[in-house]
Amino acid sequence: MFSVISPFSVQPAATTAAHDLPWTVLEEKTPEVNLAVDRSEPVEAFRTLNDISLEDNMHQMLYHKGQPMDIKEDPYLGCPEFAFHDVKVGLCEDTGEIQYIHIDASQERFKLNQQWIDMDLRSIQEELGDPYVIAEDGEVYLRGDQALKVYLKSGTDQIEGIDLFDGTLS
């Protein structure tokens, strides 16, 4: 019994001469190759928009953007809006919280989480997936408590601007 299960009981199998085997010529087939398309998963979180985070404070904002070109009061929030060359930031100085980050459509592209995205609806949809809501004035994308809204000219796919804001405040 030991010889049956022992690794030392290997016995050579009977060999057949190659010339005794029947030969069949098979037509050579080219293997089918399916190329993988590089499709990264949609953005899972909104951490920064043009290098500014909603969690940043005044000091961090100025560190990333330098001195603002202009400061105006936002009529809706009653807080100052800081205008930089590529972004506007609504920051309430009394609370120190950034309320929104805005990009004008005049920009050719914008940076979301350190990744550049072209300023066109198709590119945005490719990166973010399907919108959470399609509103009368644009498309809204949610990630956790944060919302990114792409404002569109009425009845078109022409972008007017993009805002990142806390979705629980809307």
CSV table of N, CA and C in Angstrom, one decimal:
chain,number,residue,atom,x,y,z
A,1,MET,N,0.8,-1.2,0.0
A,1,MET,CA,0.0,0.0,0.0
A,1,MET,C,0.9,1.3,0.0
A,2,PHE,N,2.0,1.2,0.8
A,2,PHE,CA,2.9,2.3,0.8
A,2,PHE,C,3.4,2.7,-0.5
A,3,SER,N,3.6,1.8,-1.4
A,3,SER,CA,4.2,2.1,-2.7
A,3,SER,C,3.2,2.8,-3.6
A,4,VAL,N,1.9,2.7,-3.3
A,4,VAL,CA,1.0,3.4,-4.2
A,4,VAL,C,0.9,4.9,-3.9
A,5,ILE,N,1.1,5.3,-2.6
A,5,ILE,CA,1.0,6.7,-2.3
A,5,ILE,C,2.4,7.4,-2.1
A,6,SER,N,3.4,6.6,-2.2
A,6,SER,CA,4.7,7.1,-1.9
A,6,SER,C,5.2,7.9,-3.2
A,7,PRO,N,5.9,9.1,-3.0
A,7,PRO,CA,6.5,9.8,-4.1
A,7,PRO,C,7.6,9.0,-4.8
A,8,PHE,N,8.1,8.0,-4.1
A,8,PHE,CA,9.2,7.2,-4.6
A,8,PHE,C,8.8,6.0,-5.5
A,9,SER,N,7.4,5.9,-5.6
A,9,SER,CA,6.9,4.8,-6.3
A,9,SER,C,6.6,5.2,-7.8
A,10,VAL,N,7.2,6.2,-8.3
A,10,VAL,CA,6.9,6.6,-9.7
A,10,VAL,C,7.5,5.6,-10.6
A,11,GLN,N,6.6,5.2,-11.5
A,11,GLN,CA,7.0,4.2,-12.5
A,11,GLN,C,6.8,4.9,-13.9
A,12,PRO,N,7.7,4.7,-14.8
A,12,PRO,CA,7.6,5.3,-16.1
A,12,PRO,C,6.3,4.8,-16.9
A,13,ALA,N,5.7,5.7,-17.5
A,13,ALA,CA,4.5,5.3,-18.3
A,13,ALA,C,5.0,4.7,-19.6
A,14,ALA,N,4.2,3.9,-20.2
A,14,ALA,CA,4.5,3.3,-21.5
A,14,ALA,C,4.6,4.4,-22.5
A,15,THR,N,5.6,4.5,-23.3
A,15,THR,CA,5.8,5.5,-24.3
A,15,THR,C,5.5,4.9,-25.7
A,16,THR,N,4.9,5.8,-26.5
A,16,THR,CA,4.5,5.4,-27.9
A,16,THR,C,5.5,6.1,-28.8
A,17,ALA,N,5.9,5.4,-29.7
A,17,ALA,CA,6.8,6.1,-30.7
A,17,ALA,C,6.1,7.1,-31.5
A,18,ALA,N,6.7,8.3,-31.7
A,18,ALA,CA,6.1,9.4,-32.4
A,18,ALA,C,5.7,9.0,-33.8
A,19,HIS,N,6.4,8.2,-34.4
A,19,HIS,CA,6.1,7.8,-35.8
A,19,HIS,C,4.8,6.9,-35.9
A,20,ASP,N,4.4,6.3,-34.7
A,20,ASP,CA,3.2,5.5,-34.7
A,20,ASP,C,1.9,6.3,-34.5
A,21,LEU,N,2.1,7.6,-34.1
A,21,LEU,CA,0.9,8.4,-33.8
A,21,LEU,C,0.3,9.0,-35.1
A,22,PRO,N,-1.0,9.1,-35.2
A,22,PRO,CA,-1.6,9.7,-36.4
A,22,PRO,C,-1.3,11.3,-36.4
A,23,TRP,N,-1.0,11.9,-37.5
A,23,TRP,CA,-0.7,13.3,-37.6
A,23,TRP,C,-1.8,14.0,-38.3
A,24,THR,N,-2.2,15.2,-37.8
A,24,THR,CA,-3.2,16.0,-38.4
A,24,THR,C,-2.7,17.4,-38.5
A,25,VAL,N,-2.8,18.0,-39.7
A,25,VAL,CA,-2.3,19.3,-39.9
A,25,VAL,C,-3.4,20.3,-39.6
A,26,LEU,N,-3.2,21.2,-38.6
A,26,LEU,CA,-4.2,22.2,-38.2
A,26,LEU,C,-3.9,23.5,-38.9
A,27,GLU,N,-4.9,24.2,-39.2
A,27,GLU,CA,-4.7,25.6,-39.8
A,27,GLU,C,-4.3,26.5,-38.6
A,28,GLU,N,-3.3,27.3,-38.8
A,28,GLU,CA,-2.8,28.2,-37.8
A,28,GLU,C,-3.8,29.3,-37.6
A,29,LYS,N,-4.2,29.5,-36.4
A,29,LYS,CA,-5.1,30.6,-36.0
A,29,LYS,C,-4.4,31.7,-35.3
A,30,THR,N,-4.7,32.9,-35.7
A,30,THR,CA,-4.2,34.1,-35.0
A,30,THR,C,-5.0,34.3,-33.8
A,31,PRO,N,-4.3,34.4,-32.6
A,31,PRO,CA,-5.1,34.5,-31.4
A,31,PRO,C,-5.8,35.9,-31.4
A,32,GLU,N,-7.0,35.8,-30.8
A,32,GLU,CA,-7.8,37.0,-30.8
A,32,GLU,C,-7.4,37.9,-29.6
A,33,VAL,N,-7.1,39.1,-29.9
A,33,VAL,CA,-6.6,40.0,-28.9
A,33,VAL,C,-7.6,41.1,-28.6
A,34,ASN,N,-8.0,41.3,-27.4
A,34,ASN,CA,-8.9,42.4,-27.0
A,34,ASN,C,-8.1,43.4,-26.2
A,35,LEU,N,-7.9,44.5,-26.8
A,35,LEU,CA,-7.2,45.6,-26.1
A,35,LEU,C,-8.0,46.2,-25.0
A,36,ALA,N,-7.4,46.4,-23.8
A,36,ALA,CA,-8.1,47.0,-22.7
A,36,ALA,C,-8.2,48.5,-22.9
A,37,VAL,N,-9.3,49.1,-22.7
A,37,VAL,CA,-9.5,50.5,-22.8
A,37,VAL,C,-9.2,51.1,-21.5
A,38,ASP,N,-8.3,52.1,-21.4
A,38,ASP,CA,-8.0,52.7,-20.1
A,38,ASP,C,-9.1,53.6,-19.7
A,39,ARG,N,-9.9,53.1,-18.8
A,39,ARG,CA,-11.1,53.9,-18.3
A,39,ARG,C,-10.9,53.9,-16.8
A,40,SER,N,-10.5,55.0,-16.2
A,40,SER,CA,-10.4,55.0,-14.8
A,40,SER,C,-11.7,55.2,-14.2
A,41,GLU,N,-11.8,54.8,-13.0
A,41,GLU,CA,-13.1,55.0,-12.2
A,41,GLU,C,-13.4,56.5,-12.1
A,42,PRO,N,-14.7,56.8,-12.0
A,42,PRO,CA,-15.0,58.2,-11.8
A,42,PRO,C,-14.4,58.7,-10.5
A,43,VAL,N,-14.2,60.0,-10.4
A,43,VAL,CA,-13.6,60.7,-9.2
A,43,VAL,C,-14.5,60.3,-8.0
A,44,GLU,N,-13.8,59.8,-7.0
A,44,GLU,CA,-14.5,59.3,-5.8
A,44,GLU,C,-14.8,60.4,-4.8
A,45,ALA,N,-14.0,61.5,-4.8
A,45,ALA,CA,-14.1,62.5,-3.8
A,45,ALA,C,-13.7,63.9,-4.4
A,46,PHE,N,-14.2,64.9,-4.0
A,46,PHE,CA,-13.8,66.3,-4.4
A,46,PHE,C,-12.9,66.8,-3.3
A,47,ARG,N,-11.6,66.7,-3.5
A,47,ARG,CA,-10.7,67.2,-2.5
A,47,ARG,C,-10.3,68.7,-2.8
A,48,THR,N,-9.9,69.0,-4.0
A,48,THR,CA,-9.6,70.4,-4.4
A,48,THR,C,-10.1,70.7,-5.7
A,49,LEU,N,-10.3,72.0,-5.9
A,49,LEU,CA,-10.7,72.6,-7.2
A,49,LEU,C,-9.7,73.7,-7.4
A,50,ASN,N,-8.9,73.6,-8.5
A,50,ASN,CA,-7.8,74.6,-8.8
A,50,ASN,C,-7.0,74.8,-7.5
A,51,ASP,N,-6.6,73.8,-6.9
A,51,ASP,CA,-5.7,73.8,-5.7
A,51,ASP,C,-6.3,74.3,-4.4
A,52,ILE,N,-7.6,74.6,-4.4
A,52,ILE,CA,-8.2,75.1,-3.1
A,52,ILE,C,-9.2,74.0,-2.7
A,53,SER,N,-9.2,73.8,-1.3
A,53,SER,CA,-10.1,72.8,-0.7
A,53,SER,C,-11.2,73.6,0.1
A,54,LEU,N,-12.3,73.0,0.2
A,54,LEU,CA,-13.4,73.6,1.1
A,54,LEU,C,-12.9,73.6,2.5
A,55,GLU,N,-12.0,72.8,2.9
A,55,GLU,CA,-11.5,72.7,4.3
A,55,GLU,C,-10.4,73.7,4.5
A,56,ASP,N,-9.9,74.4,3.5
A,56,ASP,CA,-8.8,75.3,3.6
A,56,ASP,C,-9.3,76.5,4.5
A,57,ASN,N,-8.3,77.2,5.1
A,57,ASN,CA,-8.6,78.4,5.8
A,57,ASN,C,-8.0,79.6,5.0
A,58,MET,N,-8.1,80.8,5.5
A,58,MET,CA,-7.6,82.0,4.8
A,58,MET,C,-6.1,81.8,4.5
A,59,HIS,N,-5.4,81.4,5.5
A,59,HIS,CA,-3.9,81.3,5.3
A,59,HIS,C,-3.6,80.3,4.2
A,60,GLN,N,-4.2,79.2,4.2
A,60,GLN,CA,-4.0,78.1,3.2
A,60,GLN,C,-4.3,78.6,1.8
A,61,MET,N,-5.5,79.3,1.7
A,61,MET,CA,-5.9,79.8,0.4
A,61,MET,C,-4.9,80.8,-0.1
A,62,LEU,N,-4.4,81.7,0.7
A,62,LEU,CA,-3.5,82.7,0.2
A,62,LEU,C,-2.1,82.0,-0.1
A,63,TYR,N,-1.8,81.0,0.6
A,63,TYR,CA,-0.5,80.3,0.4
A,63,TYR,C,-0.6,79.6,-1.0
A,64,HIS,N,-1.7,79.1,-1.4
A,64,HIS,CA,-1.9,78.4,-2.7
A,64,HIS,C,-2.0,79.4,-3.8
A,65,LYS,N,-2.7,80.5,-3.6
A,65,LYS,CA,-3.1,81.4,-4.7
A,65,LYS,C,-2.4,82.8,-4.7
A,66,GLY,N,-1.8,83.1,-3.6
A,66,GLY,CA,-1.1,84.5,-3.5
A,66,GLY,C,-2.2,85.5,-3.1
A,67,GLN,N,-1.9,86.7,-3.3
A,67,GLN,CA,-2.8,87.8,-3.0
A,67,GLN,C,-3.9,87.9,-4.1
A,68,PRO,N,-5.2,88.1,-3.7
A,68,PRO,CA,-6.3,88.2,-4.6
A,68,PRO,C,-6.1,89.4,-5.5
A,69,MET,N,-6.7,89.3,-6.7
A,69,MET,CA,-6.7,90.4,-7.6
A,69,MET,C,-7.8,91.4,-7.2
A,70,ASP,N,-8.9,90.8,-6.6
A,70,ASP,CA,-10.0,91.7,-6.2
A,70,ASP,C,-10.7,91.0,-5.1
A,71,ILE,N,-11.4,91.8,-4.2
A,71,ILE,CA,-12.3,91.2,-3.2
A,71,ILE,C,-13.6,92.0,-3.2
A,72,LYS,N,-14.7,91.3,-3.4
A,72,LYS,CA,-16.0,91.9,-3.4
A,72,LYS,C,-16.9,91.1,-2.4
A,73,GLU,N,-18.0,91.8,-2.0
A,73,GLU,CA,-18.9,91.1,-1.1
A,73,GLU,C,-19.9,90.3,-2.0
A,74,ASP,N,-20.1,89.0,-1.6
A,74,ASP,CA,-21.0,88.2,-2.3
A,74,ASP,C,-22.4,88.6,-1.8
A,75,PRO,N,-23.3,89.0,-2.7
A,75,PRO,CA,-24.6,89.5,-2.3
A,75,PRO,C,-25.5,88.5,-1.6
A,76,TYR,N,-25.3,87.2,-1.9
A,76,TYR,CA,-26.2,86.2,-1.4
A,76,TYR,C,-25.7,85.7,0.0
A,77,LEU,N,-24.4,85.6,0.2
A,77,LEU,CA,-23.8,85.1,1.4
A,77,LEU,C,-23.5,86.2,2.4
A,78,GLY,N,-23.2,87.4,1.9
A,78,GLY,CA,-22.8,88.5,2.8
A,78,GLY,C,-21.3,88.3,3.2
A,79,CYS,N,-20.6,87.5,2.5
A,79,CYS,CA,-19.2,87.2,2.8
A,79,CYS,C,-18.4,87.7,1.6
A,80,PRO,N,-17.1,87.9,1.8
A,80,PRO,CA,-16.2,88.4,0.7
A,80,PRO,C,-16.0,87.2,-0.3
A,81,GLU,N,-15.9,87.6,-1.5
A,81,GLU,CA,-15.5,86.7,-2.6
A,81,GLU,C,-14.1,87.2,-3.0
A,82,PHE,N,-13.1,86.3,-2.9
A,82,PHE,CA,-11.7,86.6,-3.3
A,82,PHE,C,-11.5,86.1,-4.7
A,83,ALA,N,-11.1,87.0,-5.6
A,83,ALA,CA,-10.9,86.7,-7.0
A,83,ALA,C,-9.4,86.5,-7.3
A,84,PHE,N,-9.0,85.4,-7.8
A,84,PHE,CA,-7.7,85.1,-8.2
A,84,PHE,C,-7.7,84.9,-9.7
A,85,HIS,N,-6.6,84.7,-10.3
A,85,HIS,CA,-6.5,84.6,-11.8
A,85,HIS,C,-7.3,83.4,-12.4
A,86,ASP,N,-7.4,82.4,-11.6
A,86,ASP,CA,-8.1,81.2,-12.2
A,86,ASP,C,-9.2,80.6,-11.3
A,87,VAL,N,-9.6,81.4,-10.3
A,87,VAL,CA,-10.7,80.9,-9.4
A,87,VAL,C,-11.2,82.0,-8.5
A,88,LYS,N,-12.4,81.9,-8.1
A,88,LYS,CA,-13.0,82.8,-7.1
A,88,LYS,C,-13.4,81.9,-5.9
A,89,VAL,N,-13.2,82.5,-4.7
A,89,VAL,CA,-13.4,81.8,-3.5
A,89,VAL,C,-14.3,82.6,-2.6
A,90,GLY,N,-15.4,82.1,-2.2
A,90,GLY,CA,-16.3,82.7,-1.2
A,90,GLY,C,-15.9,82.2,0.2
A,91,LEU,N,-15.3,83.1,1.0
A,91,LEU,CA,-14.9,82.7,2.3
A,91,LEU,C,-15.4,83.7,3.4
A,92,CYS,N,-16.2,83.2,4.3
A,92,CYS,CA,-16.7,84.0,5.4
A,92,CYS,C,-15.6,84.2,6.4
A,93,GLU,N,-15.2,85.4,6.6
A,93,GLU,CA,-14.1,85.7,7.5
A,93,GLU,C,-14.5,85.5,9.0
A,94,ASP,N,-15.7,85.7,9.3
A,94,ASP,CA,-16.1,85.5,10.7
A,94,ASP,C,-16.1,84.1,11.1
A,95,THR,N,-16.4,83.1,10.2
A,95,THR,CA,-16.3,81.7,10.6
A,95,THR,C,-15.0,81.1,10.1
A,96,GLY,N,-14.3,81.8,9.1
A,96,GLY,CA,-13.1,81.2,8.5
A,96,GLY,C,-13.3,80.1,7.5
A,97,GLU,N,-14.6,79.9,7.2
A,97,GLU,CA,-14.9,78.7,6.3
A,97,GLU,C,-15.1,79.2,4.8
A,98,ILE,N,-14.6,78.3,3.9
A,98,ILE,CA,-14.8,78.5,2.5
A,98,ILE,C,-16.2,78.0,2.2
A,99,GLN,N,-17.0,78.9,1.6
A,99,GLN,CA,-18.4,78.5,1.3
A,99,GLN,C,-18.5,77.9,-0.1
A,100,TYR,N,-17.7,78.4,-1.0
A,100,TYR,CA,-17.7,77.9,-2.4
A,100,TYR,C,-16.4,78.2,-3.1
A,101,ILE,N,-16.1,77.4,-4.1
A,101,ILE,CA,-15.0,77.7,-5.0
A,101,ILE,C,-15.6,77.7,-6.4
A,102,HIS,N,-15.3,78.8,-7.2
A,102,HIS,CA,-15.9,79.0,-8.5
A,102,HIS,C,-14.9,79.1,-9.6
A,103,ILE,N,-15.1,78.5,-10.7
A,103,ILE,CA,-14.3,78.6,-11.9
A,103,ILE,C,-15.2,79.2,-13.0
A,104,ASP,N,-14.7,80.2,-13.7
A,104,ASP,CA,-15.4,80.8,-14.8
A,104,ASP,C,-15.2,79.9,-16.1
A,105,ALA,N,-16.2,79.9,-17.0
A,105,ALA,CA,-16.1,79.2,-18.2
A,105,ALA,C,-15.0,79.7,-19.1
A,106,SER,N,-14.4,80.9,-18.8
A,106,SER,CA,-13.4,81.4,-19.7
A,106,SER,C,-12.1,80.6,-19.6
A,107,GLN,N,-12.0,79.8,-18.5
A,107,GLN,CA,-10.8,78.9,-18.4
A,107,GLN,C,-11.0,77.7,-19.4
A,108,GLU,N,-9.9,77.3,-20.0
A,108,GLU,CA,-9.9,76.2,-21.0
A,108,GLU,C,-10.0,74.9,-20.3
A,109,ARG,N,-9.5,74.8,-19.1
A,109,ARG,CA,-9.6,73.6,-18.3
A,109,ARG,C,-9.5,74.0,-16.8
A,110,PHE,N,-9.7,73.0,-16.0
A,110,PHE,CA,-9.7,73.2,-14.5
A,110,PHE,C,-9.0,72.0,-13.9
A,111,LYS,N,-8.5,72.2,-12.7
A,111,LYS,CA,-7.9,71.1,-12.0
A,111,LYS,C,-8.7,70.6,-10.8
A,112,LEU,N,-9.1,69.3,-10.9
A,112,LEU,CA,-9.9,68.7,-9.9
A,112,LEU,C,-9.0,67.6,-9.2
A,113,ASN,N,-8.7,67.7,-8.0
A,113,ASN,CA,-7.9,66.8,-7.3
A,113,ASN,C,-6.6,66.5,-8.0
A,114,GLN,N,-5.9,67.6,-8.4
A,114,GLN,CA,-4.6,67.6,-9.1
A,114,GLN,C,-4.7,66.9,-10.5
A,115,GLN,N,-5.8,66.8,-11.0
A,115,GLN,CA,-6.0,66.2,-12.4
A,115,GLN,C,-6.7,67.3,-13.2
A,116,TRP,N,-6.1,67.6,-14.4
A,116,TRP,CA,-6.6,68.6,-15.3
A,116,TRP,C,-7.8,68.0,-16.1
A,117,ILE,N,-8.8,68.7,-16.2
A,117,ILE,CA,-10.0,68.3,-17.0
A,117,ILE,C,-10.4,69.5,-18.0
A,118,ASP,N,-10.6,69.1,-19.2
A,118,ASP,CA,-11.0,70.1,-20.2
A,118,ASP,C,-12.4,70.7,-19.8
A,119,MET,N,-12.5,72.0,-20.1
A,119,MET,CA,-13.8,72.7,-19.8
A,119,MET,C,-14.8,72.4,-20.9
A,120,ASP,N,-15.2,71.2,-21.0
A,120,ASP,CA,-16.3,70.8,-21.8
A,120,ASP,C,-17.1,69.7,-21.2
A,121,LEU,N,-18.4,69.7,-21.4
A,121,LEU,CA,-19.3,68.8,-20.7
A,121,LEU,C,-18.9,67.3,-20.9
A,122,ARG,N,-18.5,66.9,-22.1
A,122,ARG,CA,-18.2,65.5,-22.4
A,122,ARG,C,-17.0,65.1,-21.5
A,123,SER,N,-16.0,65.9,-21.4
A,123,SER,CA,-14.8,65.6,-20.6
A,123,SER,C,-15.1,65.5,-19.2
A,124,ILE,N,-16.0,66.4,-18.7
A,124,ILE,CA,-16.4,66.3,-17.3
A,124,ILE,C,-17.2,65.1,-17.0
A,125,GLN,N,-18.1,64.7,-17.9
A,125,GLN,CA,-18.9,63.5,-17.7
A,125,GLN,C,-18.1,62.2,-17.7
A,126,GLU,N,-17.0,62.2,-18.6
A,126,GLU,CA,-16.1,61.1,-18.7
A,126,GLU,C,-15.4,60.9,-17.3
A,127,GLU,N,-15.0,62.0,-16.7
A,127,GLU,CA,-14.3,61.9,-15.4
A,127,GLU,C,-15.1,61.7,-14.2
A,128,LEU,N,-16.3,62.3,-14.2
A,128,LEU,CA,-17.2,62.2,-13.0
A,128,LEU,C,-18.3,61.2,-13.1
A,129,GLY,N,-18.6,60.7,-14.3
A,129,GLY,CA,-19.7,59.7,-14.5
A,129,GLY,C,-21.0,60.5,-14.7
A,130,ASP,N,-22.1,59.8,-14.4
A,130,ASP,CA,-23.4,60.4,-14.5
A,130,ASP,C,-23.7,61.4,-13.4
A,131,PRO,N,-24.3,62.5,-13.7
A,131,PRO,CA,-24.6,63.5,-12.7
A,131,PRO,C,-25.7,62.9,-11.7
A,132,TYR,N,-25.6,63.4,-10.5
A,132,TYR,CA,-26.6,63.0,-9.5
A,132,TYR,C,-28.0,63.6,-9.8
A,133,VAL,N,-27.9,64.9,-10.3
A,133,VAL,CA,-29.1,65.6,-10.6
A,133,VAL,C,-28.8,66.5,-11.9
A,134,ILE,N,-29.8,66.5,-12.8
A,134,ILE,CA,-29.7,67.4,-13.9
A,134,ILE,C,-30.7,68.5,-13.7
A,135,ALA,N,-30.2,69.6,-13.4
A,135,ALA,CA,-31.1,70.8,-13.0
A,135,ALA,C,-31.4,71.6,-14.2
A,136,GLU,N,-32.2,72.6,-14.1
A,136,GLU,CA,-32.6,73.5,-15.1
A,136,GLU,C,-31.4,74.3,-15.6
A,137,ASP,N,-30.5,74.6,-14.7
A,137,ASP,CA,-29.3,75.4,-15.0
A,137,ASP,C,-28.0,74.7,-15.0
A,138,GLY,N,-28.0,73.3,-15.0
A,138,GLY,CA,-26.8,72.6,-15.0
A,138,GLY,C,-26.9,71.2,-14.4
A,139,GLU,N,-25.7,70.6,-14.3
A,139,GLU,CA,-25.6,69.2,-13.7
A,139,GLU,C,-24.9,69.3,-12.4
A,140,VAL,N,-25.4,68.4,-11.5
A,140,VAL,CA,-24.8,68.4,-10.1
A,140,VAL,C,-24.2,67.0,-9.9
A,141,TYR,N,-23.0,67.0,-9.3
A,141,TYR,CA,-22.3,65.8,-9.0
A,141,TYR,C,-22.1,65.8,-7.5
A,142,LEU,N,-22.4,64.7,-6.8
A,142,LEU,CA,-22.2,64.6,-5.3
A,142,LEU,C,-21.1,63.6,-5.0
A,143,ARG,N,-20.3,63.9,-4.0
A,143,ARG,CA,-19.3,63.0,-3.5
A,143,ARG,C,-19.3,63.3,-2.0
A,144,GLY,N,-19.9,62.4,-1.2
A,144,GLY,CA,-20.0,62.6,0.2
A,144,GLY,C,-20.9,63.9,0.5
A,145,ASP,N,-20.3,64.8,1.3
A,145,ASP,CA,-21.0,66.0,1.6
A,145,ASP,C,-20.8,67.1,0.6
A,146,GLN,N,-19.9,66.9,-0.4
A,146,GLN,CA,-19.5,67.9,-1.3
A,146,GLN,C,-20.2,67.8,-2.6
A,147,ALA,N,-20.6,68.9,-3.2
A,147,ALA,CA,-21.2,68.9,-4.5
A,147,ALA,C,-20.4,69.8,-5.5
A,148,LEU,N,-20.4,69.3,-6.7
A,148,LEU,CA,-19.8,70.1,-7.8
A,148,LEU,C,-20.9,70.3,-8.8
A,149,LYS,N,-21.1,71.6,-9.1
A,149,LYS,CA,-22.2,72.0,-10.1
A,149,LYS,C,-21.6,72.6,-11.3
A,150,VAL,N,-22.0,72.0,-12.4
A,150,VAL,CA,-21.5,72.6,-13.7
A,150,VAL,C,-22.7,73.4,-14.3
A,151,TYR,N,-22.6,74.7,-14.3
A,151,TYR,CA,-23.6,75.6,-14.8
A,151,TYR,C,-23.6,75.6,-16.3
A,152,LEU,N,-24.8,75.4,-16.9
A,152,LEU,CA,-24.9,75.4,-18.4
A,152,LEU,C,-25.8,76.5,-18.9
A,153,LYS,N,-25.4,77.0,-20.0
A,153,LYS,CA,-26.3,78.0,-20.7
A,153,LYS,C,-27.6,77.3,-21.0
A,154,SER,N,-28.7,77.9,-20.8
A,154,SER,CA,-30.0,77.3,-21.0
A,154,SER,C,-30.2,76.6,-22.3
A,155,GLY,N,-30.6,75.4,-22.3
A,155,GLY,CA,-30.8,74.6,-23.5
A,155,GLY,C,-29.6,74.2,-24.3
A,156,THR,N,-28.4,74.3,-23.7
A,156,THR,CA,-27.2,74.0,-24.5
A,156,THR,C,-26.3,73.1,-23.6
A,157,ASP,N,-25.2,72.7,-24.1
A,157,ASP,CA,-24.1,72.1,-23.4
A,157,ASP,C,-23.0,73.0,-23.1
A,158,GLN,N,-23.2,74.3,-23.3
A,158,GLN,CA,-22.2,75.3,-23.1
A,158,GLN,C,-22.0,75.7,-21.6
A,159,ILE,N,-20.8,75.5,-21.1
A,159,ILE,CA,-20.6,75.7,-19.7
A,159,ILE,C,-20.4,77.2,-19.4
A,160,GLU,N,-21.1,77.6,-18.3
A,160,GLU,CA,-21.0,79.0,-17.9
A,160,GLU,C,-20.1,79.1,-16.7
A,161,GLY,N,-19.9,78.0,-15.9
A,161,GLY,CA,-19.0,78.0,-14.7
A,161,GLY,C,-19.2,76.8,-14.0
A,162,ILE,N,-18.3,76.6,-13.0
A,162,ILE,CA,-18.3,75.4,-12.1
A,162,ILE,C,-18.1,75.9,-10.7
A,163,ASP,N,-18.9,75.3,-9.8
A,163,ASP,CA,-18.8,75.6,-8.4
A,163,ASP,C,-18.6,74.3,-7.6
A,164,LEU,N,-17.8,74.4,-6.6
A,164,LEU,CA,-17.6,73.3,-5.6
A,164,LEU,C,-18.1,73.9,-4.3
A,165,PHE,N,-19.0,73.2,-3.6
A,165,PHE,CA,-19.5,73.7,-2.4
A,165,PHE,C,-20.0,72.5,-1.5
A,166,ASP,N,-20.3,72.8,-0.2
A,166,ASP,CA,-20.8,71.8,0.7
A,166,ASP,C,-22.2,71.5,0.3
A,167,GLY,N,-22.5,70.3,-0.1
A,167,GLY,CA,-23.8,69.9,-0.5
A,167,GLY,C,-24.8,69.9,0.6
A,168,THR,N,-24.4,69.9,1.8
A,168,THR,CA,-25.4,69.9,2.9
A,168,THR,C,-26.0,71.3,3.2
A,169,LEU,N,-25.3,72.3,2.6
A,169,LEU,CA,-25.8,73.7,2.8
A,169,LEU,C,-26.7,74.1,1.7
A,170,SER,N,-26.9,73.4,0.6
A,170,SER,CA,-27.7,73.9,-0.5
A,170,SER,C,-29.2,73.7,-0.3
